[in-house]
Coordinates of C-alpha atoms in Angstrom, one line a residue:
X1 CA 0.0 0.0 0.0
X2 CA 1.6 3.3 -1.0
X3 CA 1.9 5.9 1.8
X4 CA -0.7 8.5 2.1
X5 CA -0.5 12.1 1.2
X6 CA -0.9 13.0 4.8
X7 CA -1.9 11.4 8.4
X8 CA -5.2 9.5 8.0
X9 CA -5.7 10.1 11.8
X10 CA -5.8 14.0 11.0
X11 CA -8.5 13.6 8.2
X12 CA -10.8 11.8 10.7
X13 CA -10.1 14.2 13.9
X14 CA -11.4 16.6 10.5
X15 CA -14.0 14.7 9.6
X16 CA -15.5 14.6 13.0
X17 CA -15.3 18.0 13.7
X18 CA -17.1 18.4 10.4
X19 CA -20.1 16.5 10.7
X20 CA -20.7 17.7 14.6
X21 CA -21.3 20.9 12.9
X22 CA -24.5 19.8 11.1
X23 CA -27.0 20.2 14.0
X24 CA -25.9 23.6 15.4
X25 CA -26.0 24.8 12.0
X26 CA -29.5 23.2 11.2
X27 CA -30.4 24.8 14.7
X28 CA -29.2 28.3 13.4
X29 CA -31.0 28.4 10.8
X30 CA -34.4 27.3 12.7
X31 CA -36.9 29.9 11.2
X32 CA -36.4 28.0 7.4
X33 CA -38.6 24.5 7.3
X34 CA -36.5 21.4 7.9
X35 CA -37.4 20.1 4.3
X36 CA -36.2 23.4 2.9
X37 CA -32.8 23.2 4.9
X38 CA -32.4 19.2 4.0
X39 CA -33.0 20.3 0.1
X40 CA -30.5 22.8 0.0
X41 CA -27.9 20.8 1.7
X42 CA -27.9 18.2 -0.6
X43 CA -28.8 20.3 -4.0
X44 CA -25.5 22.5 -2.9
X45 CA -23.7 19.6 -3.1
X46 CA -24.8 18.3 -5.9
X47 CA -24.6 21.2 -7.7
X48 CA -21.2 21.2 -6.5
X49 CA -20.0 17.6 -7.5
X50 CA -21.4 18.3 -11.3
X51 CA -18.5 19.5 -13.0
X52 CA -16.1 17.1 -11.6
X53 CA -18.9 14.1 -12.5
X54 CA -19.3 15.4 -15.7
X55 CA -15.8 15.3 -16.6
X56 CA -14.4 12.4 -15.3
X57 CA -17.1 10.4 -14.4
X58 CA -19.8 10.2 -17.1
X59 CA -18.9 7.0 -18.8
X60 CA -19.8 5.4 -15.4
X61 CA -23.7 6.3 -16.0
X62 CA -23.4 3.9 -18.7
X63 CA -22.9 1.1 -16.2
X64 CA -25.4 1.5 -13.9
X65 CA -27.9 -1.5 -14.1
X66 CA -31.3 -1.4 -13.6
X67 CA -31.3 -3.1 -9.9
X68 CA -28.9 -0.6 -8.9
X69 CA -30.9 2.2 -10.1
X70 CA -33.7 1.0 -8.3
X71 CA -32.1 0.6 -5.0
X72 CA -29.9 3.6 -5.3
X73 CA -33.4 5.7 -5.9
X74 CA -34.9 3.9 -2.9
X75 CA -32.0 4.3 -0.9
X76 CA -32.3 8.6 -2.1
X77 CA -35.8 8.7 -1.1
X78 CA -34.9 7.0 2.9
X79 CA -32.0 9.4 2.9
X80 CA -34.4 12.5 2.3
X81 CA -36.7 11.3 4.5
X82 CA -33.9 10.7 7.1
X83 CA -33.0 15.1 6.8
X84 CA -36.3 15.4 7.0
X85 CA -36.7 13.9 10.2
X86 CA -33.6 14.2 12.0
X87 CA -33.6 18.3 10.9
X88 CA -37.3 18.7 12.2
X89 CA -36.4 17.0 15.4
X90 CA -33.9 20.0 16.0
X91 CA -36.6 22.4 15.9
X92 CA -38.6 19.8 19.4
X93 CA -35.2 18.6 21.3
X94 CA -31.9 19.7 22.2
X95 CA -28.7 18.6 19.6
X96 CA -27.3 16.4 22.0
X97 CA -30.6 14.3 22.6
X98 CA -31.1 14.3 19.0
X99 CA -27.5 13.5 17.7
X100 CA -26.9 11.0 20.2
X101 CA -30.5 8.7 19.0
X102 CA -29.6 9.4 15.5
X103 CA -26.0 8.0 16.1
X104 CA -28.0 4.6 17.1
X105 CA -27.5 3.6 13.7
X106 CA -25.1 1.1 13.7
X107 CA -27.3 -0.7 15.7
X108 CA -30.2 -0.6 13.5
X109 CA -28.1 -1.4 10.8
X110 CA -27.0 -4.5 12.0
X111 CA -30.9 -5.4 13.0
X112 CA -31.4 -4.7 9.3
X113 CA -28.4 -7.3 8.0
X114 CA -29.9 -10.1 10.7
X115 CA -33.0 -9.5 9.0
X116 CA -32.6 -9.4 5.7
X117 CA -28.9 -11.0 5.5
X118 CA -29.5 -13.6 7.9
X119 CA -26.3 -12.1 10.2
X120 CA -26.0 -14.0 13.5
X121 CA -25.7 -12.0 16.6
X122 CA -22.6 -12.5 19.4
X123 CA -23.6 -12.4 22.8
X124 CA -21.4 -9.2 23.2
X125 CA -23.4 -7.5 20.2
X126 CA -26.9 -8.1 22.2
X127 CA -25.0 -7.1 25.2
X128 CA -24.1 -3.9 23.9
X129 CA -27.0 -3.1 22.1
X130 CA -29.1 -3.5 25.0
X131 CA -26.2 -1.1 27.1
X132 CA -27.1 1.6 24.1
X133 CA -30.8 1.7 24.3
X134 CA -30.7 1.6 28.0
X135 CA -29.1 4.9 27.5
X136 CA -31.5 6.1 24.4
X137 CA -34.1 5.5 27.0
X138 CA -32.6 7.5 29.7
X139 CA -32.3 10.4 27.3
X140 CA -35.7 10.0 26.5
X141 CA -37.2 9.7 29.9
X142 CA -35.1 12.8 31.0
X143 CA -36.7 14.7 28.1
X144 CA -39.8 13.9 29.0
X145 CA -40.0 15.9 32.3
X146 CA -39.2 18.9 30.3
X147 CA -41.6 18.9 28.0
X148 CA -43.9 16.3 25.8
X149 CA -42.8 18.0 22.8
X150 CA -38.5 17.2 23.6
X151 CA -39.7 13.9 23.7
X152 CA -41.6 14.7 20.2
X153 CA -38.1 15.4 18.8
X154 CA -36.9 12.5 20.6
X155 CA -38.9 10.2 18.6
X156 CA -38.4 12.1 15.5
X157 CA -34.4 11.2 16.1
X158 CA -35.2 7.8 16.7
X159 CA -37.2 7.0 13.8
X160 CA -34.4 9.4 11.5
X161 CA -31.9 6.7 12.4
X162 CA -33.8 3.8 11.0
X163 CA -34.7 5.6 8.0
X164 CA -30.8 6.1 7.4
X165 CA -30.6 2.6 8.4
X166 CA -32.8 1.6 5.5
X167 CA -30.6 4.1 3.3
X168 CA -27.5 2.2 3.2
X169 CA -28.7 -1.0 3.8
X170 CA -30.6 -0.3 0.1
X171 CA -27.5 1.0 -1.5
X172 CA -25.0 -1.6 0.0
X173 CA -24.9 -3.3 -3.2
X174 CA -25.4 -0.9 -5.6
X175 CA -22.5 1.0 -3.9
X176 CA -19.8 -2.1 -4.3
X177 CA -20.6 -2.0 -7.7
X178 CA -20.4 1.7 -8.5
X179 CA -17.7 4.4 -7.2
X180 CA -18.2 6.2 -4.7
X181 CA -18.5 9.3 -6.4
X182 CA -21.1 8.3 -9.2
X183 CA -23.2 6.4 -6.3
X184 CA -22.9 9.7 -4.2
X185 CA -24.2 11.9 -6.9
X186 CA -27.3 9.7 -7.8
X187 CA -28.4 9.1 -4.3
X188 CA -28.0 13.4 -3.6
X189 CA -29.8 14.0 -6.9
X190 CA -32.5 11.5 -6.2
X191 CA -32.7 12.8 -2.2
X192 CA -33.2 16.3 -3.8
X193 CA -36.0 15.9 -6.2
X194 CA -37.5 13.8 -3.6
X195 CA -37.0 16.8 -1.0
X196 CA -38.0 18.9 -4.0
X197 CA -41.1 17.3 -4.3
X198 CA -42.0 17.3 -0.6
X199 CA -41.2 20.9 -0.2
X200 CA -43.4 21.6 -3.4
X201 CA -46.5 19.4 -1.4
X202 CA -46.0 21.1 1.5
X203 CA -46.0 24.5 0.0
X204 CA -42.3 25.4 1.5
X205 CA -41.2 28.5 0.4
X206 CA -37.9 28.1 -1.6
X207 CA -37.0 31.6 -1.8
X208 CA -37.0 34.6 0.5
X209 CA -34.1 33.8 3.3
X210 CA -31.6 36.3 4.1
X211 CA -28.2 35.9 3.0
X212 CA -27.0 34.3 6.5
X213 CA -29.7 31.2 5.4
X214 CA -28.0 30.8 2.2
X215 CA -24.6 30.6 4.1
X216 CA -25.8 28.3 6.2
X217 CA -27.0 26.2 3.8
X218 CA -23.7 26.7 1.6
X219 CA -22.0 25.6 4.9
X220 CA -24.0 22.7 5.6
X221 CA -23.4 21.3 2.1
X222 CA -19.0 22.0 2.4
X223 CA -18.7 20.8 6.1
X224 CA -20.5 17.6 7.3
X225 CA -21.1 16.0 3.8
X226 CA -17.7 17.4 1.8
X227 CA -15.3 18.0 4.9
X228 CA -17.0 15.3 7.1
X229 CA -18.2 12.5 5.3
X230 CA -15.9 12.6 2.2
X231 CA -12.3 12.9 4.5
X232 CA -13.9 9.7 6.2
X233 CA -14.2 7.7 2.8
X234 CA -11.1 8.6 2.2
X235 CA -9.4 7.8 5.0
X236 CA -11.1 4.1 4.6
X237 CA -8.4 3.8 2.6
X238 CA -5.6 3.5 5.2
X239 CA -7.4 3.1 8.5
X240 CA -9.7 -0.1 9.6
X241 CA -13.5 0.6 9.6
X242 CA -14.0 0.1 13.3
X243 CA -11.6 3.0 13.4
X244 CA -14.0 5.0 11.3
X245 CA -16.9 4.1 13.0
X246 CA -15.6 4.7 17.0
X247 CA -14.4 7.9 15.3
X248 CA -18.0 8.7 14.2
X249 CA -19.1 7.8 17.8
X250 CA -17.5 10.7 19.1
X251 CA -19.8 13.1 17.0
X252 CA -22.1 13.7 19.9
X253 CA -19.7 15.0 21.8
X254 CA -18.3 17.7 19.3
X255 CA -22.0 18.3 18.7
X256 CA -22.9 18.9 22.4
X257 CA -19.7 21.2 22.9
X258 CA -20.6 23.2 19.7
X259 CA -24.1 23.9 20.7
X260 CA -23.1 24.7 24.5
X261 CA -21.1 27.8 23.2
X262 CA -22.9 28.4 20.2
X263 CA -26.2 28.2 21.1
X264 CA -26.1 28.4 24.8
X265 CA -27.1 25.0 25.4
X266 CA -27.0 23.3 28.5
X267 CA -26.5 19.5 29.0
X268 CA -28.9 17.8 31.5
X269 CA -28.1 15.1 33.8
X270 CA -30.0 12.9 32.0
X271 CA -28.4 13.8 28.5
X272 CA -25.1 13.5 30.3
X273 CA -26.2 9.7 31.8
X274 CA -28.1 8.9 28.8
X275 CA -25.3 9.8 26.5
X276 CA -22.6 8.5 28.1
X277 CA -23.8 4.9 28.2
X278 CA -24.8 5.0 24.7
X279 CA -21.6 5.9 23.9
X280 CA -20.2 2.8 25.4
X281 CA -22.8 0.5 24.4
X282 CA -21.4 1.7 20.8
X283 CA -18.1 1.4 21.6
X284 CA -18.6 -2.1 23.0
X285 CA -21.4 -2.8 19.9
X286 CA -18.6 -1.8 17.1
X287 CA -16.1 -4.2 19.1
X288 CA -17.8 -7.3 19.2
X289 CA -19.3 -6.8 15.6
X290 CA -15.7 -5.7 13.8
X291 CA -15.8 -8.5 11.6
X292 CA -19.1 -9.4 10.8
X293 CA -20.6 -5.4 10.1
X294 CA -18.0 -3.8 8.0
X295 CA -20.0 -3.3 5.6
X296 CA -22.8 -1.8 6.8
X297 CA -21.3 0.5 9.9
X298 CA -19.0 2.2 7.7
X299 CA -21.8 3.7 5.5
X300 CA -22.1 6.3 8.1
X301 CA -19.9 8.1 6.5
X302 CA -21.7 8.3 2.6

């Protein structure tokens, strides 16, 4: 393997700091729908991957079977719904609650491969997952004596993570067959007409923010998905997907400390409990499933 360009561990301590930016910036820019802020995100970056696609990438349209569009359209449509849900649960619950269940992931995902790909659980995988929900429902229960509606957002989180669940288990196959970057750019443009379509439904107004709202949404397209989730692809390369993935774990963190200063944000007791352990249930989940869930738990980072 030739030696890399630079440290691998410095593109992920990048690539985390990236995507813990996502929530506080969907947070600050609160007054725009969560559909309209989910669109934008991904249209940016589609827009933005286009003349690089174009170019060097094209011939590769020519390859994509009809299976793989299918499931790459499917997988678009549960990753827009996935924005959607996890964005509009920003606007009920606080980012930690809220980043913390949506990093429950991994754990849905590998529910989805025993499912559907007959994957056999280790006692320290049931272990673990049953260590991480014990702390989702901590968060939850905490939430819950603030308000009914933090627990609304709650839920919202919850049900964000298994529709990015469904997202990559969908695309699992197309994406071994396809590069990353022509896979990337179907599922975006797909997750934006679908947002496109929702927003148009709903009668979301598309125009009419400021320019700090068009920063935003330039910012949320460049740091979590270009700075965040493309630095971790890359750095699949050279460093082992449980790497990645405990990496990915510590997102809640950044997120929490971003939104404390940013936003004023304080962490409850129960968020700090609830958080904690589902931290280490994850660390211990990505452990005991190393071998059997690499490829599923390193889709976090599409």
């Amino acid at each position: 393997m030739r030696v890399p360009p630079f440290n691998p561990y410095i593109a992920v301590v990048i690539g985390v700091l990236s995507v813990s930016t996502s929530a506080v910036l969907v947070k600050l820019a609160g007054n725009a729908p969560a559909a309209i802020i989910a669109n934008y995100r991904l249209l940016i970056a589609v827009i933005l991957m286009a003349p690089i696609m174009f170019l060097k990438y094209r011939h590769e349209f020519k390859l994509i079977t009809r299976k793989d569009w299918l499931l790459s359209t499917l997988a678009g449509i549960f990753l827009a719904f996935h924005f959607i849900l996890w964005f509009e649960s920003l606007n009920y619950t606080s980012v930690a609650s809220s980043v913390v269940l949506v990093t429950l992931q991994p754990i849905f995902a590998f529910l989805g491969t025993y499912l559907f790909f007959k994957e056999r659980f280790t006692s320290g995988a049931i272990i673990s997952m049953i260590i991480a929900l014990l702390g989702s429902v901590i968060i939850s229960w905490g939430d819950f004596q603030i308000s009914g509606m933090a627990l609304f957002g709650d839920i919202l989180a919850f049900i964000g993570a298994i529709a990015i669940t469904a997202y990559f288990l969908l695309g699992q196959n197309a994406r071994r067959r396809l590069s990353l970057m022509t896979y990337t750019f179907v599922v975006y443009s797909v997750s934006s007409i679908t947002l496109i379509i929702y927003n148009v439904l709903l009668q979301n107004p598309f125009t009419g923010y400021s320019t700090n709202y068009w920063l935003i949404f330039l910012a949320l397209a460049i740091f979590p998905t270009f700075f965040g989730h493309t630095l971790f692809n890359w750095a699949l390369k050279w460093l082992s997907t449980s790497t990645i993935s405990m990496a990915i774990v510590f997102e809640p963190i950044g997120a929490s400390v971003l939104a404390y200063f940013i936003l004023g944000e304080k962490i409850t007791w129960s968020q700090w409990l609830g958080g904690t352990i589902v931290i280490f249930g994850l660390f211990l989940f990505i452990l005991s499933t190393n071998r059997k869930s690499s490829v599923t738990i390193h889709k976090k980072v599409q």
